[in-house]
Amino acid sequence: MSDMTLHVKRPSGASLVLRHNVVLIMLLGLTPVLAVSHSMVTAAALGLITLLVTVLACTTVSILRALITRRWRLAGFLFITAVYTTAAGILLQISHYPLFQALGIYLPLICCNSAILFRMEICAFRSRPGPALLDALAAGFGFFLVISVFGSLRELFSTGAILADLRLLVPGSQTESVGAISILEPSQNFMFINLQPGAFICLGLLVALANVLLPKRRKDTGNHKPTSEHLRVRVTQRH
C-alpha cells in the first residue's frame, strides 16, 4: 500500500490579478480584448461590464451551487451569466445608447466569455459566497486592467491621443473631440496597430512582457509541508 499526497495552492487575489491573469497568463477571453480595444473608452467600458457580470454571476453560482447538478452545471453557468449580461445590455441601451452601439455584438457575448466560465468552474462552484466573490473580483479586475491598458496603447499609437471617444459616455453629446488628450503626433506608421494583425502582435508583445516581468511560480519539490492554503488529496493504491 502506498500513499501519495497532492498539494494544490490557491492563488491569492493579488496573484490572480497579475501572476494568474486570465488574459496575459491563462490566455482566456481574447476575442473581446482584440475586437473592442481600438479605443480606451470602449475597452474600459467592456472591461467594467465584464467585471460586474463576473462578480454577480460567480456569487450567484456559489449561492445556488447546491441546486446546480454537476451534469448540467455548464448550462446553469451560461443561463446565470446570460441573465446578468442581458440586464447590463438593457441598462446600457437605455442610458448610453451610442456606447451600446459601439460595443456591438461583443456586449451580449460576455455570457460566453471563457474567463468567466473558468472561474465559475474552478472556484465559484466549489466555494462559499465570500471566497467566490473575492476570486471573481480579482479575476474581473485583472481582465479590466489588461483590456483598458491594451485599448489605451492601441488608441495612443494609432491616433496620438486617448479618450477621443469619451463622447460615448456623455449622453446627447455630438462633439467628436470631447475629452480627447493629445500625447503624440498622429503618424500613419502606427495605423497598423489598429488592424487585427497589429492587435495580435501588440497582445503577443504584452504577453511576452508579462512572462518576463512577473515573478515565476515556484515548482513543487515534494518536500514542503502542507499549509492551510493547500488542498490535500490522498490517493491509495493497493497491491
Coordinates of N, CA and C in Angstrom, one line a residue:
M1 N 0.8 -1.2 0.0 CA 0.0 0.0 0.0 C 0.9 1.2 0.0
S2 N 0.6 2.2 -0.8 CA 1.3 3.4 -0.9 C 0.4 4.6 -0.9
D3 N 0.8 5.7 -0.3 CA 0.1 6.9 -0.2 C 0.8 8.0 -1.0
M4 N 0.0 8.8 -1.6 CA 0.5 10.0 -2.4 C -0.3 11.2 -2.0
T5 N 0.3 12.3 -1.7 CA -0.4 13.5 -1.3 C -0.1 14.5 -2.4
L6 N -1.2 15.1 -2.9 CA -1.1 16.2 -3.9 C -1.5 17.5 -3.3
H7 N -0.6 18.5 -3.5 CA -0.9 19.8 -2.9 C -1.2 20.8 -4.0
V8 N -2.3 21.4 -3.9 CA -2.8 22.4 -4.9 C -2.9 23.8 -4.2
K9 N -2.1 24.7 -4.5 CA -2.1 26.0 -3.9 C -3.1 26.9 -4.6
R10 N -4.0 27.6 -3.8 CA -5.0 28.5 -4.3 C -4.3 29.9 -4.4
P11 N -4.4 30.5 -5.6 CA -3.8 31.8 -5.8 C -4.5 32.9 -5.0
S12 N -3.8 33.9 -4.4 CA -4.4 35.0 -3.7 C -5.0 36.0 -4.7
G13 N -5.7 37.0 -4.1 CA -6.3 38.0 -5.0 C -5.3 38.7 -5.9
A14 N -4.2 39.2 -5.2 CA -3.2 39.9 -6.0 C -2.5 39.0 -7.0
S15 N -2.3 37.8 -6.6 CA -1.7 36.8 -7.5 C -2.6 36.5 -8.7
L16 N -3.9 36.5 -8.5 CA -4.8 36.2 -9.6 C -4.9 37.4 -10.6
V17 N -4.7 38.6 -10.1 CA -4.7 39.8 -10.9 C -3.5 39.8 -11.8
L18 N -2.3 39.4 -11.3 CA -1.1 39.6 -12.0 C -0.5 38.2 -12.5
R19 N -0.1 37.4 -11.6 CA 0.6 36.2 -11.9 C -0.3 35.1 -12.6
H20 N -1.6 35.2 -12.2 CA -2.6 34.3 -12.8 C -3.6 35.0 -13.6
N21 N -3.2 36.1 -14.3 CA -4.1 36.9 -15.1 C -4.8 36.1 -16.1
V22 N -6.1 36.3 -16.2 CA -6.9 35.4 -17.2 C -6.6 35.7 -18.6
V23 N -6.0 36.9 -18.9 CA -5.7 37.3 -20.3 C -4.2 37.0 -20.6
L24 N -3.4 37.6 -19.8 CA -1.9 37.5 -20.1 C -1.3 36.2 -19.8
I25 N -1.8 35.5 -18.8 CA -1.2 34.3 -18.4 C -2.0 33.1 -18.9
M26 N -3.3 33.1 -18.6 CA -4.2 32.0 -19.0 C -4.7 32.0 -20.4
L27 N -4.5 33.2 -21.1 CA -4.9 33.4 -22.5 C -6.4 33.1 -22.7
L28 N -7.3 33.6 -21.8 CA -8.7 33.4 -21.9 C -9.4 34.7 -22.2
G29 N -10.5 34.6 -22.9 CA -11.3 35.8 -23.2 C -10.6 36.7 -24.2
L30 N -9.8 36.2 -25.1 CA -9.0 37.1 -26.0 C -9.9 37.7 -27.1
T31 N -11.0 37.2 -27.5 CA -11.8 37.7 -28.6 C -12.2 39.2 -28.3
P32 N -12.9 39.4 -27.1 CA -13.3 40.8 -26.9 C -12.1 41.7 -26.7
V33 N -11.0 41.2 -26.1 CA -9.8 42.0 -25.9 C -9.3 42.5 -27.3
L34 N -9.3 41.7 -28.3 CA -8.8 42.1 -29.6 C -9.8 42.9 -30.4
A35 N -11.1 42.7 -30.2 CA -12.1 43.3 -31.1 C -12.5 44.7 -30.6
V36 N -12.5 44.9 -29.3 CA -13.1 46.1 -28.8 C -12.1 47.1 -28.2
S37 N -10.8 46.7 -28.4 CA -9.7 47.5 -27.7 C -9.2 48.6 -28.7
H38 N -9.9 49.0 -29.7 CA -9.4 50.1 -30.6 C -9.4 51.4 -29.9
S39 N -10.1 51.6 -28.8 CA -10.1 52.8 -28.1 C -10.1 52.5 -26.6
M40 N -9.7 53.5 -25.8 CA -9.6 53.3 -24.3 C -11.0 53.2 -23.8
V41 N -11.9 54.1 -24.3 CA -13.3 54.2 -23.7 C -14.1 52.9 -23.9
T42 N -14.1 52.3 -25.2 CA -14.8 51.1 -25.4 C -14.2 49.9 -24.7
A43 N -12.9 49.9 -24.6 CA -12.2 48.8 -23.9 C -12.5 48.8 -22.4
A44 N -12.4 50.0 -21.8 CA -12.6 50.1 -20.4 C -14.1 49.8 -20.1
A45 N -15.0 50.3 -21.0 CA -16.4 50.1 -20.7 C -16.7 48.6 -20.8
L46 N -16.2 47.9 -21.8 CA -16.5 46.4 -21.8 C -15.8 45.7 -20.7
G47 N -14.6 46.2 -20.3 CA -13.9 45.5 -19.1 C -14.7 45.7 -17.8
L48 N -15.3 46.9 -17.6 CA -16.0 47.2 -16.4 C -17.3 46.4 -16.4
I49 N -18.0 46.3 -17.5 CA -19.2 45.5 -17.6 C -18.9 44.0 -17.3
T50 N -17.8 43.5 -17.9 CA -17.4 42.1 -17.7 C -17.1 41.9 -16.2
L51 N -16.4 42.9 -15.6 CA -16.1 42.8 -14.1 C -17.4 42.6 -13.3
L52 N -18.4 43.5 -13.6 CA -19.6 43.4 -12.8 C -20.4 42.1 -13.1
V53 N -20.4 41.7 -14.3 CA -21.1 40.4 -14.6 C -20.4 39.2 -14.0
T54 N -19.0 39.3 -14.0 CA -18.3 38.2 -13.3 C -18.6 38.1 -11.9
V55 N -18.6 39.2 -11.2 CA -18.8 39.2 -9.7 C -20.2 38.7 -9.4
L56 N -21.2 39.3 -10.1 CA -22.6 38.9 -9.9 C -22.8 37.4 -10.2
A57 N -22.3 37.0 -11.4 CA -22.6 35.6 -11.8 C -21.9 34.6 -10.9
C58 N -20.6 34.8 -10.6 CA -19.9 33.9 -9.7 C -20.5 33.8 -8.3
T59 N -20.9 34.9 -7.8 CA -21.5 34.9 -6.5 C -22.8 34.2 -6.5
T60 N -23.6 34.4 -7.5 CA -24.9 33.6 -7.7 C -24.7 32.1 -7.8
V61 N -23.7 31.7 -8.6 CA -23.4 30.3 -8.7 C -22.9 29.7 -7.4
S62 N -22.2 30.5 -6.6 CA -21.7 30.0 -5.3 C -22.9 29.8 -4.3
I63 N -23.9 30.8 -4.4 CA -25.0 30.7 -3.5 C -26.0 29.5 -3.9
L64 N -26.1 29.3 -5.2 CA -27.0 28.3 -5.7 C -26.3 26.9 -6.1
R65 N -25.1 26.8 -5.6 CA -24.3 25.6 -6.1 C -25.0 24.3 -5.6
A66 N -25.7 24.3 -4.5 CA -26.3 23.1 -4.0 C -27.5 22.7 -4.9
L67 N -28.0 23.7 -5.7 CA -29.2 23.4 -6.6 C -28.7 23.1 -8.0
I68 N -27.5 23.3 -8.3 CA -27.0 23.0 -9.7 C -26.3 21.7 -9.7
T69 N -26.8 20.8 -10.5 CA -26.3 19.4 -10.6 C -25.0 19.5 -11.4
R70 N -24.1 18.6 -11.1 CA -22.8 18.6 -11.8 C -23.0 18.3 -13.3
R71 N -24.0 17.5 -13.7 CA -24.1 17.2 -15.1 C -24.6 18.4 -15.9
W72 N -25.4 19.2 -15.3 CA -26.0 20.4 -16.0 C -25.4 21.7 -15.6
R73 N -24.2 21.7 -15.0 CA -23.6 22.9 -14.4 C -23.3 23.9 -15.5
L74 N -22.8 23.4 -16.7 CA -22.4 24.4 -17.7 C -23.6 25.1 -18.2
A75 N -24.8 24.4 -18.4 CA -26.0 25.1 -18.8 C -26.4 26.1 -17.7
G76 N -26.3 25.7 -16.5 CA -26.6 26.7 -15.4 C -25.7 27.9 -15.4
F77 N -24.4 27.7 -15.6 CA -23.4 28.8 -15.7 C -23.8 29.8 -16.8
L78 N -24.1 29.2 -18.0 CA -24.5 30.1 -19.1 C -25.8 30.8 -18.9
F79 N -26.7 30.2 -18.3 CA -28.0 30.8 -18.0 C -27.9 32.0 -17.0
I80 N -27.1 31.7 -15.9 CA -26.9 32.8 -14.9 C -26.2 34.0 -15.5
T81 N -25.1 33.7 -16.3 CA -24.3 34.7 -16.9 C -25.1 35.5 -17.9
A82 N -26.0 34.8 -18.7 CA -26.8 35.4 -19.7 C -27.8 36.4 -19.1
V83 N -28.4 36.0 -17.9 CA -29.3 36.9 -17.2 C -28.7 38.2 -16.9
Y84 N -27.5 38.2 -16.3 CA -26.8 39.5 -15.9 C -26.3 40.2 -17.1
T85 N -25.9 39.5 -18.1 CA -25.4 40.2 -19.4 C -26.6 40.9 -20.1
T86 N -27.7 40.2 -20.1 CA -28.9 40.9 -20.7 C -29.3 42.1 -20.0
A87 N -29.3 42.0 -18.6 CA -29.7 43.1 -17.8 C -28.7 44.3 -18.0
A88 N -27.4 44.0 -18.1 CA -26.5 45.1 -18.3 C -26.6 45.7 -19.7
G89 N -27.0 44.9 -20.7 CA -27.2 45.4 -22.0 C -28.4 46.3 -22.1
I90 N -29.5 45.9 -21.4 CA -30.7 46.8 -21.4 C -30.4 48.1 -20.7
L91 N -29.8 48.1 -19.6 CA -29.5 49.3 -18.9 C -28.5 50.2 -19.7
L92 N -27.5 49.6 -20.4 CA -26.6 50.4 -21.2 C -27.4 51.0 -22.4
Q93 N -28.3 50.2 -23.0 CA -29.0 50.7 -24.1 C -29.9 51.9 -23.7
I94 N -30.4 51.9 -22.5 CA -31.3 53.0 -22.1 C -30.5 54.2 -21.7
S95 N -29.3 54.1 -21.1 CA -28.6 55.2 -20.5 C -27.5 55.7 -21.5
H96 N -26.8 54.8 -22.2 CA -25.7 55.2 -23.1 C -25.8 54.5 -24.4
Y97 N -26.8 54.8 -25.2 CA -27.1 54.1 -26.5 C -25.9 54.1 -27.4
P98 N -25.2 55.3 -27.6 CA -24.0 55.3 -28.5 C -22.9 54.3 -28.1
L99 N -22.7 54.2 -26.8 CA -21.7 53.2 -26.3 C -22.2 51.8 -26.5
F100 N -23.5 51.6 -26.4 CA -24.2 50.3 -26.6 C -23.9 49.9 -28.1
Q101 N -24.1 50.8 -29.0 CA -23.8 50.5 -30.4 C -22.4 50.3 -30.7
A102 N -21.5 51.0 -30.0 CA -20.0 50.8 -30.3 C -19.6 49.5 -29.8
L103 N -20.1 48.9 -28.7 CA -19.7 47.6 -28.3 C -20.2 46.5 -29.1
G104 N -21.4 46.7 -29.7 CA -22.0 45.8 -30.7 C -22.2 44.4 -30.1
I105 N -21.9 43.4 -30.9 CA -22.2 42.0 -30.6 C -21.4 41.5 -29.4
Y106 N -20.3 42.2 -29.1 CA -19.4 41.8 -28.0 C -19.9 42.0 -26.6
L107 N -21.0 42.9 -26.5 CA -21.6 43.0 -25.2 C -22.5 41.8 -24.9
P108 N -23.4 41.3 -25.7 CA -24.1 40.1 -25.3 C -23.2 38.9 -25.3
L109 N -22.1 38.9 -26.0 CA -21.2 37.7 -25.9 C -20.4 37.6 -24.6
I110 N -20.6 38.5 -23.7 CA -20.0 38.4 -22.4 C -20.4 37.1 -21.7
C111 N -21.6 36.7 -21.9 CA -22.2 35.5 -21.3 C -21.4 34.2 -21.7
C112 N -20.7 34.3 -22.9 CA -19.9 33.2 -23.3 C -18.4 33.4 -23.1
N113 N -18.0 34.4 -22.3 CA -16.6 34.6 -22.0 C -16.0 33.5 -21.3
S114 N -15.0 32.8 -21.9 CA -14.4 31.7 -21.2 C -13.7 32.0 -19.9
A115 N -13.3 33.2 -19.7 CA -12.6 33.6 -18.4 C -13.7 33.5 -17.3
I116 N -14.9 33.9 -17.6 CA -15.9 33.9 -16.5 C -16.3 32.4 -16.2
L117 N -16.5 31.7 -17.3 CA -16.9 30.3 -17.1 C -15.8 29.5 -16.4
F118 N -14.6 29.8 -16.6 CA -13.5 29.1 -16.0 C -13.4 29.4 -14.5
R119 N -13.7 30.7 -14.1 CA -13.7 31.0 -12.7 C -14.9 30.4 -12.0
M120 N -16.0 30.2 -12.7 CA -17.2 29.6 -12.1 C -16.9 28.1 -11.8
E121 N -16.2 27.4 -12.8 CA -15.9 26.0 -12.6 C -14.9 25.8 -11.6
I122 N -13.8 26.6 -11.6 CA -12.7 26.4 -10.7 C -13.0 26.8 -9.2
C123 N -13.7 27.9 -9.0 CA -13.8 28.5 -7.7 C -15.3 28.6 -7.3
A124 N -16.1 29.3 -8.0 CA -17.5 29.6 -7.6 C -18.3 28.4 -7.3
F125 N -18.2 27.4 -8.1 CA -19.0 26.1 -7.9 C -18.5 25.3 -6.8
R126 N -17.3 25.6 -6.3 CA -16.7 24.8 -5.2 C -16.5 25.6 -3.9
S127 N -16.9 26.8 -3.9 CA -16.6 27.7 -2.7 C -17.8 28.3 -2.2
R128 N -17.7 28.9 -1.0 CA -18.7 29.7 -0.3 C -18.8 31.0 -1.0
P129 N -19.9 31.8 -0.8 CA -20.0 33.1 -1.5 C -18.9 34.1 -1.2
G130 N -18.3 34.1 0.0 CA -17.3 35.0 0.3 C -16.0 34.8 -0.5
P131 N -15.4 33.6 -0.5 CA -14.3 33.4 -1.3 C -14.6 33.5 -2.8
A132 N -15.8 33.1 -3.2 CA -16.2 33.2 -4.6 C -16.2 34.7 -5.1
L133 N -16.7 35.5 -4.2 CA -16.8 37.0 -4.5 C -15.4 37.6 -4.7
L134 N -14.5 37.2 -3.8 CA -13.1 37.8 -3.8 C -12.4 37.2 -5.1
D135 N -12.6 36.0 -5.4 CA -12.0 35.4 -6.6 C -12.5 36.1 -7.8
A136 N -13.8 36.3 -7.9 CA -14.4 37.0 -9.1 C -13.9 38.4 -9.2
L137 N -13.8 39.1 -8.1 CA -13.3 40.5 -8.1 C -11.9 40.5 -8.7
A138 N -11.0 39.6 -8.2 CA -9.6 39.6 -8.7 C -9.6 39.2 -10.1
A139 N -10.3 38.2 -10.6 CA -10.2 37.8 -12.0 C -10.8 38.9 -12.9
G140 N -12.0 39.5 -12.5 CA -12.6 40.5 -13.3 C -11.8 41.8 -13.4
F141 N -11.1 42.1 -12.2 CA -10.3 43.3 -12.3 C -9.0 43.1 -13.1
G142 N -8.5 41.9 -13.1 CA -7.4 41.5 -14.0 C -7.8 41.7 -15.5
F143 N -9.0 41.2 -15.8 CA -9.4 41.4 -17.2 C -9.6 42.9 -17.5
F144 N -10.3 43.6 -16.6 CA -10.5 45.0 -16.8 C -9.2 45.8 -17.0
L145 N -8.2 45.5 -16.2 CA -6.9 46.2 -16.2 C -6.2 45.9 -17.6
V146 N -6.2 44.7 -18.0 CA -5.5 44.4 -19.3 C -6.1 45.0 -20.5
I147 N -7.5 44.9 -20.6 CA -8.2 45.4 -21.7 C -8.1 46.9 -21.8
S148 N -8.1 47.6 -20.6 CA -8.0 49.0 -20.5 C -6.6 49.5 -21.0
V149 N -5.6 48.9 -20.5 CA -4.2 49.2 -20.9 C -4.0 48.9 -22.4
F150 N -4.5 47.8 -22.8 CA -4.3 47.4 -24.2 C -5.1 48.4 -25.1
G151 N -6.3 48.8 -24.8 CA -7.0 49.8 -25.6 C -6.4 51.1 -25.6
S152 N -5.8 51.5 -24.4 CA -5.1 52.8 -24.4 C -3.9 52.8 -25.3
L153 N -3.1 51.7 -25.3 CA -1.9 51.6 -26.1 C -2.3 51.7 -27.6
R154 N -3.3 50.9 -28.0 CA -3.7 50.9 -29.4 C -4.2 52.3 -29.9
E155 N -5.0 52.9 -29.0 CA -5.5 54.2 -29.4 C -4.4 55.3 -29.5
L156 N -3.5 55.2 -28.5 CA -2.4 56.2 -28.5 C -1.5 56.1 -29.7
F157 N -1.1 54.9 -30.0 CA -0.1 54.7 -31.1 C -0.8 54.8 -32.5
S158 N -2.1 54.7 -32.6 CA -2.8 54.8 -33.9 C -3.3 56.2 -34.1
T159 N -3.6 57.0 -33.1 CA -4.2 58.4 -33.3 C -3.4 59.4 -32.6
G160 N -2.5 59.0 -31.6 CA -1.7 60.0 -30.9 C -2.4 60.6 -29.7
A161 N -3.6 60.1 -29.4 CA -4.4 60.7 -28.3 C -5.1 59.5 -27.6
I162 N -5.7 59.8 -26.5 CA -6.5 58.9 -25.7 C -7.8 59.6 -25.3
L163 N -8.8 58.8 -25.0 CA -10.1 59.3 -24.6 C -10.8 60.1 -25.7
A164 N -10.5 59.8 -26.9 CA -11.1 60.5 -28.1 C -12.6 60.1 -28.2
D165 N -13.0 59.0 -27.7 CA -14.3 58.5 -27.7 C -15.1 58.8 -26.4
L166 N -14.6 59.7 -25.6 CA -15.3 60.0 -24.4 C -16.7 60.5 -24.6
R167 N -17.0 61.0 -25.7 CA -18.4 61.4 -26.0 C -19.4 60.3 -25.9
L168 N -18.9 59.0 -26.0 CA -19.8 57.9 -25.9 C -20.4 57.8 -24.5
L169 N -19.7 58.3 -23.5 CA -20.1 58.3 -22.1 C -20.9 59.5 -21.7
V170 N -21.0 60.5 -22.6 CA -21.8 61.7 -22.3 C -23.1 61.6 -23.2
P171 N -24.2 61.3 -22.6 CA -25.5 61.2 -23.3 C -25.8 62.5 -24.0
G172 N -26.1 62.4 -25.3 CA -26.5 63.6 -26.1 C -25.4 64.4 -26.7
S173 N -24.1 64.0 -26.4 CA -23.0 64.8 -26.9 C -22.7 64.4 -28.3
Q174 N -22.5 65.5 -29.2 CA -22.2 65.3 -30.6 C -20.8 65.7 -30.9
T175 N -20.1 66.2 -29.9 CA -18.7 66.6 -30.2 C -17.8 65.5 -30.3
E176 N -17.0 65.4 -31.4 CA -16.1 64.3 -31.6 C -14.9 64.3 -30.7
S177 N -14.4 65.4 -30.4 CA -13.2 65.5 -29.6 C -13.3 65.8 -28.2
V178 N -14.5 65.7 -27.6 CA -14.7 66.0 -26.2 C -13.9 65.0 -25.3
G179 N -13.1 65.6 -24.5 CA -12.2 64.9 -23.5 C -11.0 64.3 -24.1
A180 N -10.7 64.5 -25.4 CA -9.5 63.9 -26.0 C -8.3 64.5 -25.5
I181 N -7.3 63.7 -25.2 CA -6.0 64.2 -24.7 C -4.9 63.8 -25.7
S182 N -4.3 64.8 -26.4 CA -3.3 64.5 -27.4 C -1.9 64.4 -26.7
I183 N -1.3 63.3 -27.0 CA 0.0 63.0 -26.4 C 1.1 62.9 -27.5
L184 N 0.8 62.2 -28.6 CA 1.8 62.0 -29.6 C 1.3 62.6 -30.9
E185 N 2.2 63.0 -31.8 CA 1.8 63.4 -33.1 C 1.2 62.3 -33.9
P186 N 0.0 62.4 -34.5 CA -0.5 61.3 -35.3 C 0.5 60.9 -36.4
S187 N 0.6 59.6 -36.6 CA 1.6 59.1 -37.6 C 1.0 57.9 -38.3
Q188 N 1.0 57.9 -39.6 CA 0.5 56.8 -40.3 C 1.3 55.5 -40.1
N189 N 2.5 55.7 -39.6 CA 3.4 54.5 -39.4 C 2.8 53.5 -38.4
F190 N 1.9 54.0 -37.5 CA 1.4 53.2 -36.4 C 0.0 52.8 -36.7
M191 N -0.6 53.1 -37.8 CA -2.0 52.7 -38.0 C -2.2 51.2 -38.1
F192 N -1.1 50.5 -38.4 CA -1.2 49.1 -38.5 C -1.7 48.4 -37.1
I193 N -1.4 49.1 -36.0 CA -1.8 48.6 -34.7 C -3.3 48.6 -34.5
N194 N -4.0 49.4 -35.3 CA -5.4 49.5 -35.2 C -6.1 48.4 -36.0
L195 N -5.4 47.6 -36.8 CA -5.9 46.5 -37.5 C -5.8 45.2 -36.7
Q196 N -6.5 44.2 -37.0 CA -6.5 42.9 -36.2 C -5.1 42.3 -36.2
P197 N -4.4 42.2 -37.3 CA -3.0 41.7 -37.3 C -2.1 42.5 -36.3
G198 N -2.2 43.8 -36.3 CA -1.5 44.6 -35.4 C -1.9 44.4 -34.0
A199 N -3.2 44.1 -33.7 CA -3.7 43.9 -32.4 C -3.1 42.5 -31.9
F200 N -3.0 41.5 -32.7 CA -2.4 40.3 -32.4 C -1.0 40.4 -32.0
I201 N -0.2 41.2 -32.8 CA 1.2 41.4 -32.5 C 1.4 42.2 -31.2
C202 N 0.6 43.2 -31.0 CA 0.7 44.0 -29.7 C 0.4 43.2 -28.5
L203 N -0.7 42.4 -28.6 CA -1.1 41.5 -27.5 C 0.0 40.5 -27.2
G204 N 0.6 39.9 -28.3 CA 1.7 39.0 -28.1 C 2.9 39.6 -27.4
L205 N 3.2 40.8 -27.7 CA 4.3 41.5 -27.0 C 3.9 41.8 -25.5
L206 N 2.7 42.1 -25.2 CA 2.3 42.2 -23.8 C 2.4 40.9 -23.1
V207 N 2.0 39.8 -23.7 CA 2.1 38.5 -23.1 C 3.6 38.2 -22.8
A208 N 4.4 38.5 -23.8 CA 5.8 38.2 -23.6 C 6.4 39.1 -22.5
L209 N 6.0 40.3 -22.4 CA 6.5 41.2 -21.4 C 6.0 40.8 -20.0
A210 N 4.8 40.3 -19.9 CA 4.3 39.8 -18.6 C 5.0 38.6 -18.2
N211 N 5.4 37.7 -19.1 CA 6.2 36.5 -18.7 C 7.6 36.8 -18.3
V212 N 8.1 37.9 -18.8 CA 9.5 38.3 -18.4 C 9.4 39.1 -17.0
L213 N 8.5 40.0 -16.8 CA 8.5 40.8 -15.6 C 7.8 40.2 -14.4
L214 N 6.8 39.4 -14.6 CA 6.1 38.8 -13.5 C 6.9 37.7 -12.8
P215 N 6.9 37.6 -11.5 CA 7.7 36.6 -10.8 C 7.3 35.2 -11.2
K216 N 8.2 34.3 -11.3 CA 8.0 33.0 -11.7 C 7.4 32.2 -10.6
R217 N 6.5 31.3 -10.9 CA 5.9 30.4 -9.9 C 6.9 29.3 -9.5
R218 N 7.0 29.1 -8.2 CA 7.9 28.1 -7.8 C 7.4 26.7 -8.0
K219 N 8.3 25.8 -8.4 CA 7.9 24.4 -8.7 C 7.8 23.7 -7.3
D220 N 6.8 22.8 -7.2 CA 6.8 22.0 -6.0 C 7.9 20.9 -6.0
T221 N 8.6 20.8 -4.9 CA 9.7 19.9 -4.8 C 9.2 18.6 -4.1
G222 N 8.0 18.6 -3.5 CA 7.5 17.5 -2.8 C 8.1 17.3 -1.3
N223 N 8.9 18.3 -0.9 CA 9.5 18.2 0.4 C 8.9 19.2 1.4
H224 N 8.0 20.1 0.9 CA 7.5 21.1 1.9 C 6.3 20.5 2.6
K225 N 6.0 21.1 3.7 CA 4.8 20.7 4.5 C 3.6 21.4 4.1
P226 N 2.4 20.7 4.1 CA 1.2 21.4 3.7 C 0.8 22.4 4.6
T227 N 0.2 23.5 4.1 CA -0.3 24.6 5.0 C -1.8 24.7 4.8
S228 N -2.3 25.7 5.5 CA -3.8 26.0 5.4 C -4.2 26.4 4.0
E229 N -3.2 26.9 3.2 CA -3.5 27.4 1.8 C -3.5 26.2 0.8
H230 N -3.3 25.0 1.2 CA -3.2 23.9 0.3 C -4.3 22.9 0.5
L231 N -4.7 22.3 -0.6 CA -5.7 21.3 -0.6 C -5.0 19.9 -0.6
R232 N -5.5 19.0 0.3 CA -4.8 17.7 0.4 C -5.7 16.7 -0.3
V233 N -5.1 15.9 -1.2 CA -5.8 14.9 -1.9 C -5.0 13.6 -1.7
R234 N -5.6 12.6 -1.1 CA -4.9 11.3 -0.9 C -5.4 10.2 -1.8
V235 N -4.4 9.6 -2.5 CA -4.7 8.5 -3.4 C -4.1 7.3 -2.8
T236 N -4.8 6.2 -2.6 CA -4.3 5.0 -2.0 C -4.4 3.9 -3.1
Q237 N -3.3 3.2 -3.3 CA -3.2 2.1 -4.2 C -2.9 0.8 -3.5
R238 N -3.7 -0.2 -3.8 CA -3.5 -1.5 -3.2 C -2.8 -2.5 -4.1
H239 N -1.8 -3.2 -3.6 CA -1.1 -4.1 -4.5 C -1.5 -5.6 -4.0

